[in-house]
């Protein structure tokens, strides 16, 4: 989900005009100065609690129940239209930052709205970060009004709980999606989803706009960090476990929420790297690379889906019969409820110019797609336009019935007709140490060691270490966007907004060494100017080693657009100055949402650690990596470009193209020496319905125990008429190895997995030798060759366009 573009006519998140949109505010006496306060609610979270693991089958949407069909038939046209409207919370907050009950009654009585979204903290609510108790008071009051006004149907409340329930005070903020993917262990995606669901329900919200399943192809893109990387298979595995985490048995378990696969489809390859930029993706490439994570989420039972902003090949996704009906519903079999992204129907007229006006955009959306709910967000336009279209006979009432049935079925499945209010008991689990440890474990296995010359890491407690840089003394920079607020905490919020629900790298260092670390900021986060650089250099000369924290300010969506990958000049200059003048070993820690360019730092730094956005509790894991308490095991889930021209390079690009990034997809070092040997394949030929087993032995030569990501890739040596992938990740496993221990890992590879979509939208196999490689582009690269045999005319699947 997203806020409107700042250049659009709609107000952005937190805009002060939110409280004055509805005429229902006319009688409010404004006494508040608009400065948000800290929510002073306190509680002692339970240390631990019981929960159901991923072994339980996730239920998903299905046929509409008979009682829901009866309910739909009893509703008036106005009530049906209302169920399809979703309004943002700012429209029901008054100028004093409180719930405006008159405004709630207006939207329920006049427009019969069926859904609200967002956090009061993002929309001029009194508190910057709402505790589960105060959030629940807010949502419960709205629900109470909904049950006695308008259609008297419970509302469903949506929230961007994309990395934990990040908009609920005290809820554990997990590492970003890109970091979760770097673990190469989908269990962590499950953990984040499960805990986000529980904490969201504690606040009285029922629907998480997550997981984010776009492939992060263009690394300039501001939403790179929200996704599970560039790999279709890796993203698919993360998607499956994420859906299980959010939903579980959501039709019975009231600590779970409805998940929402997003953004369908092709959002992660904006041509120029800007958010909502046009995407040029051939239909067969869309099916080959971009669809698999969404298919995995649908197969896992995702209850809802969200369409994508913008256009693909010039065609508006929001108005596309092919993308939202033929592909999503018919080919992929999605039966759940489909919601628009923020104001996306209106944007067809006022941003993309794919419709004459909002009424035409609404007509096309309802006639050509299967969209069920309009996240119109800011106004009455969808209700007005749809009402007119029904009255003039352009849209049939039966079209509304289909969508309303799916919406009401979702509400029933979530238990809203029986238990519409927040479960107050769940509040005691928000911020549990068990949850914090789950987030820290994710960060521990995500953080990726990219360089370690002369074994400068791990640091020793006996060494005198100087710590420099803005990201080492900040919780909010580790969180990034979608963290307390849409754009992350503001400069005015600072780290104080967390009220102790988080840490910093410096705090983590102190917990390990027992002493406060020597720290100097060195440069501001935007890289505009160095700070006391002479003092930094003098302190560095007296140190044994210097750790420099670089990275990005918080951002989300279009406000994170950049014109180049290179980090700000003054940040890079800080490292160069220390390296050249102090002449001491330099360790660079990157806290960033996308792989930013490092320039000469790659050569000047002795060690480089990529921490991604490790979340509010990422400080201790980073410190543990630096001091060797944790052996790094993260691997890059994206290609790390060496030049601006490589911004869209991927591991699966055509094999004839140059692939010389700074670091390849899947790369990462540890503190131990791991070797691979004895690669075997059970059969020399790979045929349909006749899989082969690949085995490889790996040994840890020490000096530390090590978790190792074993990655199996395929590389077809040629493919008649179509350029084969450079390398395609097919399987992976993460294993623990003690010092001097050897383990054998087995993978089963099927010929069907090596099928590809051709231009005629047929999925088939081309016979050729295939190299099966473990960990390409590393010192641990080992391979075996099999002969892929199949009738190239045999079609495994086909699609219409």
Short mmCIF file of C-alpha atoms in Angstrom, two decimals, residues 119-415:
data_model
loop_
_atom_site.label_atom_id
_atom_site.label_comp_id
_atom_site.label_asym_id
_atom_site.label_seq_id
_atom_site.Cartn_x
_atom_site.Cartn_y
_atom_site.Cartn_z
CA UNK A 119 -2.71 4.20 11.67
CA UNK A 120 -3.81 7.42 13.41
CA UNK A 121 -0.13 8.11 13.99
CA UNK A 122 0.35 8.59 10.24
CA UNK A 123 -2.61 10.93 9.89
CA UNK A 124 -2.40 13.69 12.45
CA UNK A 125 -3.50 11.57 15.36
CA UNK A 126 -2.50 12.86 18.77
CA UNK A 127 0.13 10.18 19.34
CA UNK A 128 3.12 9.50 17.12
CA UNK A 129 3.03 5.76 17.80
CA UNK A 130 -0.15 4.20 19.19
CA UNK A 131 0.12 1.47 21.80
CA UNK A 132 -1.99 -1.65 21.23
CA UNK A 133 -4.29 -0.44 24.02
CA UNK A 134 -4.90 3.02 22.58
CA UNK A 135 -5.01 1.72 19.02
CA UNK A 136 -7.65 -0.80 20.11
CA UNK A 137 -9.67 1.90 21.87
CA UNK A 138 -9.72 3.77 18.58
CA UNK A 139 -10.64 0.82 16.34
CA UNK A 140 -13.13 -0.61 18.83
CA UNK A 141 -15.00 2.69 19.00
CA UNK A 142 -15.23 2.78 15.20
CA UNK A 143 -16.44 -0.81 15.24
CA UNK A 144 -19.02 -0.01 17.90
CA UNK A 145 -20.42 2.79 15.73
CA UNK A 146 -20.37 0.54 12.64
CA UNK A 147 -22.52 -2.05 14.40
CA UNK A 148 -25.29 0.45 15.12
CA UNK A 149 -25.11 2.82 12.17
CA UNK A 150 -25.22 2.50 8.40
CA UNK A 151 -25.34 -1.11 7.23
CA UNK A 152 -24.67 -2.37 10.77
CA UNK A 153 -21.93 -4.62 9.39
CA UNK A 154 -18.50 -4.82 11.05
CA UNK A 155 -15.75 -2.96 9.24
CA UNK A 156 -12.48 -4.63 8.31
CA UNK A 157 -9.39 -2.62 9.21
CA UNK A 158 -6.24 -2.85 7.08
CA UNK A 159 -2.73 -1.99 8.20
CA UNK A 160 0.69 -2.06 6.56
CA UNK A 161 2.13 -4.58 8.99
CA UNK A 162 4.91 -5.38 6.55
CA UNK A 163 7.76 -6.15 9.00
CA UNK A 164 5.99 -6.88 12.21
CA UNK A 165 3.11 -4.66 13.24
CA UNK A 166 5.36 -1.67 12.62
CA UNK A 167 2.64 0.90 13.29
CA UNK A 168 1.80 -0.45 16.77
CA UNK A 169 3.88 0.88 19.65
CA UNK A 170 6.04 -1.80 21.21
CA UNK A 171 5.39 -4.32 18.48
CA UNK A 172 8.64 -5.93 17.36
CA UNK A 173 9.89 -4.32 14.16
CA UNK A 174 11.59 -7.01 12.11
CA UNK A 175 14.31 -6.69 9.49
CA UNK A 176 13.07 -5.57 6.09
CA UNK A 177 12.05 -8.14 3.49
CA UNK A 178 15.38 -7.96 1.68
CA UNK A 179 17.15 -8.83 4.93
CA UNK A 180 14.77 -11.68 5.65
CA UNK A 181 15.56 -13.08 2.21
CA UNK A 182 19.29 -12.78 2.96
CA UNK A 183 18.90 -15.44 5.65
CA UNK A 184 18.05 -18.01 2.97
CA UNK A 185 15.77 -19.53 5.62
CA UNK A 186 12.01 -19.07 5.02
CA UNK A 187 11.29 -19.84 8.67
CA UNK A 188 12.17 -16.23 9.42
CA UNK A 189 9.49 -15.02 6.99
CA UNK A 190 7.03 -17.17 8.91
CA UNK A 191 8.14 -15.67 12.24
CA UNK A 192 7.73 -12.09 11.02
CA UNK A 193 4.27 -12.81 9.61
CA UNK A 194 3.01 -14.65 12.68
CA UNK A 195 4.15 -11.98 15.12
CA UNK A 196 2.87 -9.18 12.89
CA UNK A 197 -0.53 -10.89 12.79
CA UNK A 198 -0.79 -11.27 16.56
CA UNK A 199 0.24 -7.69 17.27
CA UNK A 200 -2.07 -6.33 14.56
CA UNK A 201 -5.04 -8.16 16.06
CA UNK A 202 -4.11 -6.76 19.47
CA UNK A 203 -4.67 -3.30 17.97
CA UNK A 204 -8.06 -4.25 16.53
CA UNK A 205 -6.89 -4.55 12.93
CA UNK A 206 -7.57 -7.66 10.88
CA UNK A 207 -5.82 -7.37 7.57
CA UNK A 208 -2.10 -6.97 6.80
CA UNK A 209 -1.08 -5.45 3.48
CA UNK A 210 1.77 -7.94 3.21
CA UNK A 211 3.84 -9.77 2.06
CA UNK A 212 5.48 -7.67 -0.63
CA UNK A 213 6.36 -10.02 -3.51
CA UNK A 214 7.69 -7.77 -6.26
CA UNK A 215 11.07 -8.82 -7.64
CA UNK A 216 13.72 -6.22 -6.81
CA UNK A 217 15.19 -5.92 -10.31
CA UNK A 218 16.13 -2.26 -10.69
CA UNK A 219 18.21 -1.55 -7.59
CA UNK A 220 17.59 2.19 -7.83
CA UNK A 221 13.98 1.48 -6.89
CA UNK A 222 13.00 2.90 -3.51
CA UNK A 223 11.01 -0.21 -2.59
CA UNK A 224 13.87 -2.66 -3.09
CA UNK A 225 14.12 -3.28 0.64
CA UNK A 226 10.48 -4.28 1.04
CA UNK A 227 10.79 -7.38 -1.13
CA UNK A 228 12.47 -10.76 -0.90
CA UNK A 229 15.12 -9.93 -3.48
CA UNK A 230 15.52 -10.58 -7.19
CA UNK A 231 15.31 -14.37 -7.27
CA UNK A 232 11.97 -15.91 -8.33
CA UNK A 233 12.58 -19.15 -6.42
CA UNK A 234 13.92 -17.54 -3.25
CA UNK A 235 11.03 -15.06 -3.22
CA UNK A 236 8.54 -17.88 -3.79
CA UNK A 237 9.78 -19.86 -0.81
CA UNK A 238 9.70 -16.78 1.39
CA UNK A 239 6.20 -15.98 0.12
CA UNK A 240 4.85 -19.39 1.03
CA UNK A 241 6.07 -19.27 4.63
CA UNK A 242 5.12 -15.62 5.02
CA UNK A 243 1.51 -16.37 4.10
CA UNK A 244 1.49 -19.25 6.58
CA UNK A 245 2.81 -16.93 9.25
CA UNK A 246 0.26 -14.20 8.72
CA UNK A 247 -2.74 -16.45 8.23
CA UNK A 248 -2.23 -19.89 9.71
CA UNK A 249 -5.73 -21.20 10.24
CA UNK A 250 -7.18 -17.68 10.11
CA UNK A 251 -10.75 -18.95 9.87
CA UNK A 252 -10.41 -20.31 13.40
CA UNK A 253 -7.34 -18.68 14.95
CA UNK A 254 -8.20 -15.12 16.02
CA UNK A 255 -4.55 -14.22 16.54
CA UNK A 256 -4.06 -14.34 12.75
CA UNK A 257 -4.95 -11.87 10.02
CA UNK A 258 -5.74 -11.93 6.33
CA UNK A 259 -2.54 -11.66 4.31
CA UNK A 260 -2.39 -9.61 1.11
CA UNK A 261 -0.03 -10.55 -1.71
CA UNK A 262 1.20 -7.40 -3.38
CA UNK A 263 1.77 -5.67 -5.75
CA UNK A 264 0.36 -7.61 -8.68
CA UNK A 265 2.28 -7.38 -11.06
CA UNK A 266 5.74 -6.35 -12.36
CA UNK A 267 6.18 -3.39 -9.99
CA UNK A 268 9.86 -4.05 -9.23
CA UNK A 269 11.30 -3.25 -12.65
CA UNK A 270 10.62 0.46 -13.22
CA UNK A 271 12.42 1.40 -16.41
CA UNK A 272 14.14 4.46 -14.93
CA UNK A 273 14.28 3.23 -11.34
CA UNK A 274 11.65 5.67 -10.08
CA UNK A 275 8.68 4.48 -8.06
CA UNK A 276 5.66 3.84 -10.31
CA UNK A 277 7.85 4.11 -13.41
CA UNK A 278 6.74 2.29 -16.56
CA UNK A 279 7.79 -1.34 -16.73
CA UNK A 280 8.84 -2.95 -20.01
CA UNK A 281 8.30 -6.67 -19.42
CA UNK A 282 7.48 -9.12 -22.20
CA UNK A 283 4.47 -11.34 -21.35
CA UNK A 284 6.51 -14.56 -21.37
CA UNK A 285 9.15 -12.99 -19.12
CA UNK A 286 6.43 -11.84 -16.76
CA UNK A 287 5.25 -15.43 -16.43
CA UNK A 288 8.77 -16.78 -16.14
CA UNK A 289 10.22 -14.49 -13.47
CA UNK A 290 7.64 -12.17 -11.90
CA UNK A 291 4.60 -14.43 -11.47
CA UNK A 292 6.12 -17.34 -9.45
CA UNK A 293 6.19 -15.59 -6.03
CA UNK A 294 2.54 -14.60 -6.45
CA UNK A 295 1.63 -18.11 -7.55
CA UNK A 296 3.35 -19.46 -4.45
CA UNK A 297 1.37 -17.06 -2.24
CA UNK A 298 -1.91 -18.01 -3.93
CA UNK A 299 -1.14 -21.70 -3.55
CA UNK A 300 -0.36 -21.04 0.12
CA UNK A 301 -3.87 -19.61 0.55
CA UNK A 302 -3.48 -15.82 0.55
CA UNK A 303 -6.88 -14.40 1.45
CA UNK A 304 -6.44 -11.12 -0.41
CA UNK A 305 -4.38 -9.47 -3.14
CA UNK A 306 -3.48 -5.90 -4.05
CA UNK A 307 -2.98 -4.72 -7.60
CA UNK A 308 0.08 -2.75 -8.58
CA UNK A 309 0.62 0.92 -9.12
CA UNK A 310 1.28 2.21 -12.60
CA UNK A 311 1.56 0.58 -15.99
CA UNK A 312 3.22 -2.45 -17.55
CA UNK A 313 4.16 -2.05 -21.20
CA UNK A 314 2.08 1.11 -21.17
CA UNK A 315 -1.09 -0.67 -20.00
CA UNK A 316 -2.59 0.41 -16.69
CA UNK A 317 -2.58 -2.57 -14.35
CA UNK A 318 -5.59 -1.17 -12.50
CA UNK A 319 -7.73 -1.28 -15.64
CA UNK A 320 -6.30 -4.43 -17.20
CA UNK A 321 -8.60 -7.35 -17.92
CA UNK A 322 -5.56 -9.46 -18.70
CA UNK A 323 -3.61 -8.85 -15.50
CA UNK A 324 -6.45 -8.73 -12.97
CA UNK A 325 -8.95 -11.16 -14.46
CA UNK A 326 -7.34 -13.49 -16.94
CA UNK A 327 -3.95 -13.90 -15.28
CA UNK A 328 -4.74 -13.44 -11.59
CA UNK A 329 -8.12 -15.12 -11.41
CA UNK A 330 -8.26 -17.62 -14.25
CA UNK A 331 -4.71 -18.77 -14.77
CA UNK A 332 -3.37 -18.48 -11.22
CA UNK A 333 -6.67 -19.45 -9.59
CA UNK A 334 -6.91 -16.63 -7.05
CA UNK A 335 -10.32 -16.78 -5.32
CA UNK A 336 -9.81 -14.17 -2.64
CA UNK A 337 -10.63 -10.49 -2.33
CA UNK A 338 -8.80 -8.00 -4.56
CA UNK A 339 -8.15 -4.44 -3.38
CA UNK A 340 -6.68 -1.49 -5.25
CA UNK A 341 -3.61 0.30 -4.04
CA UNK A 342 -3.98 3.79 -2.57
CA UNK A 343 -6.24 5.95 -4.75
CA UNK A 344 -5.28 3.96 -7.82
CA UNK A 345 -8.62 4.22 -9.61
CA UNK A 346 -8.53 8.00 -9.28
CA UNK A 347 -4.89 8.04 -10.37
CA UNK A 348 -5.91 6.72 -13.78
CA UNK A 349 -7.40 10.14 -14.46
CA UNK A 350 -5.17 12.47 -12.46
CA UNK A 351 -1.75 10.83 -12.75
CA UNK A 352 -1.39 8.30 -15.58
CA UNK A 353 -3.98 9.83 -17.96
CA UNK A 354 -5.36 6.40 -18.81
CA UNK A 355 -8.92 7.62 -18.26
CA UNK A 356 -10.82 10.83 -19.06
CA UNK A 357 -12.09 11.24 -15.52
CA UNK A 358 -12.70 9.31 -12.32
CA UNK A 359 -16.09 8.05 -13.51
CA UNK A 360 -14.58 6.52 -16.63
CA UNK A 361 -11.77 5.00 -14.58
CA UNK A 362 -14.30 3.51 -12.17
CA UNK A 363 -16.36 2.09 -15.03
CA UNK A 364 -13.34 0.48 -16.66
CA UNK A 365 -12.14 -0.97 -13.35
CA UNK A 366 -15.51 -2.55 -12.63
CA UNK A 367 -16.19 -3.73 -16.18
CA UNK A 368 -12.75 -4.99 -17.13
CA UNK A 369 -11.31 -6.32 -13.88
CA UNK A 370 -12.32 -8.33 -10.85
CA UNK A 371 -11.37 -5.67 -8.31
CA UNK A 372 -13.51 -5.91 -5.18
CA UNK A 373 -12.58 -2.96 -3.01
CA UNK A 374 -11.36 0.53 -3.84
CA UNK A 375 -8.76 1.91 -1.48
CA UNK A 376 -10.13 5.26 -2.56
CA UNK A 377 -8.71 6.51 0.71
CA UNK A 378 -9.35 10.23 0.55
CA UNK A 379 -12.84 11.02 -0.69
CA UNK A 380 -16.31 9.91 -1.79
CA UNK A 381 -15.45 9.64 -5.50
CA UNK A 382 -15.70 5.86 -5.85
CA UNK A 383 -19.09 5.80 -4.15
CA UNK A 384 -20.34 8.69 -6.24
CA UNK A 385 -19.12 7.27 -9.54
CA UNK A 386 -20.33 3.73 -8.87
CA UNK A 387 -23.75 4.99 -7.80
CA UNK A 388 -24.09 6.89 -11.07
CA UNK A 389 -22.91 3.90 -13.10
CA UNK A 390 -25.50 1.66 -11.46
CA UNK A 391 -28.29 4.18 -11.97
CA UNK A 392 -27.59 4.64 -15.67
CA UNK A 393 -27.28 0.88 -16.21
CA UNK A 394 -23.62 0.92 -17.21
CA UNK A 395 -22.70 -1.41 -14.34
CA UNK A 396 -25.02 -4.19 -13.24
CA UNK A 397 -25.88 -4.89 -9.63
CA UNK A 398 -24.74 -8.46 -10.17
CA UNK A 399 -21.21 -7.14 -10.69
CA UNK A 400 -21.35 -5.60 -7.23
CA UNK A 401 -22.70 -8.85 -5.79
CA UNK A 402 -19.58 -10.78 -6.76
CA UNK A 403 -17.29 -8.37 -4.99
CA UNK A 404 -19.46 -7.83 -1.94
CA UNK A 405 -19.76 -11.58 -1.47
CA UNK A 406 -15.98 -11.93 -1.38
CA UNK A 407 -15.69 -9.01 1.06
CA UNK A 408 -18.33 -10.35 3.45
CA UNK A 409 -16.90 -13.87 3.23
CA UNK A 410 -13.54 -12.48 4.27
CA UNK A 411 -15.13 -10.72 7.24
CA UNK A 412 -16.85 -13.95 8.23
CA UNK A 413 -13.64 -15.97 7.85
CA UNK A 414 -11.85 -13.52 10.14
CA UNK A 415 -14.58 -13.89 12.75
#
